[in-house]
Amino acid sequence: MDIRKIELYPRIVGVYRPCTLDFQIKMWN
């Protein structure tokens, strides 16, 4: 699991996808 990707990706797509952070955590876990 790459925490850096989890922190960066949601910031980019979080504008139109608020639940991206939770989604990414599930994906990377």
XYZ file of C-alpha atoms in Angstrom:
29
model
C 0.000 0.000 0.000
C 1.456 3.335 -1.105
C 0.254 6.026 1.293
C 1.642 8.763 -0.967
C -0.661 7.665 -3.807
C -3.620 7.551 -1.423
C -2.879 11.095 -0.238
C -2.283 12.567 -3.686
C -4.927 10.873 -5.834
C -8.018 11.896 -3.807
C -6.843 15.516 -3.853
C -6.978 15.463 -7.659
C -10.269 13.613 -8.170
C -11.824 14.491 -4.795
C -13.242 17.613 -6.424
C -15.922 15.594 -8.229
C -15.645 12.339 -6.276
C -15.830 13.032 -2.498
C -15.717 9.339 -1.569
C -12.498 8.713 -3.504
C -10.378 8.579 -0.355
C -12.438 5.748 1.116
C -12.444 4.041 -2.286
C -8.663 4.282 -2.673
C -8.082 2.924 0.824
C -10.166 -0.130 -0.050
C -8.371 -0.497 -3.381
C -4.839 -0.297 -1.969
C -5.647 -2.479 1.022
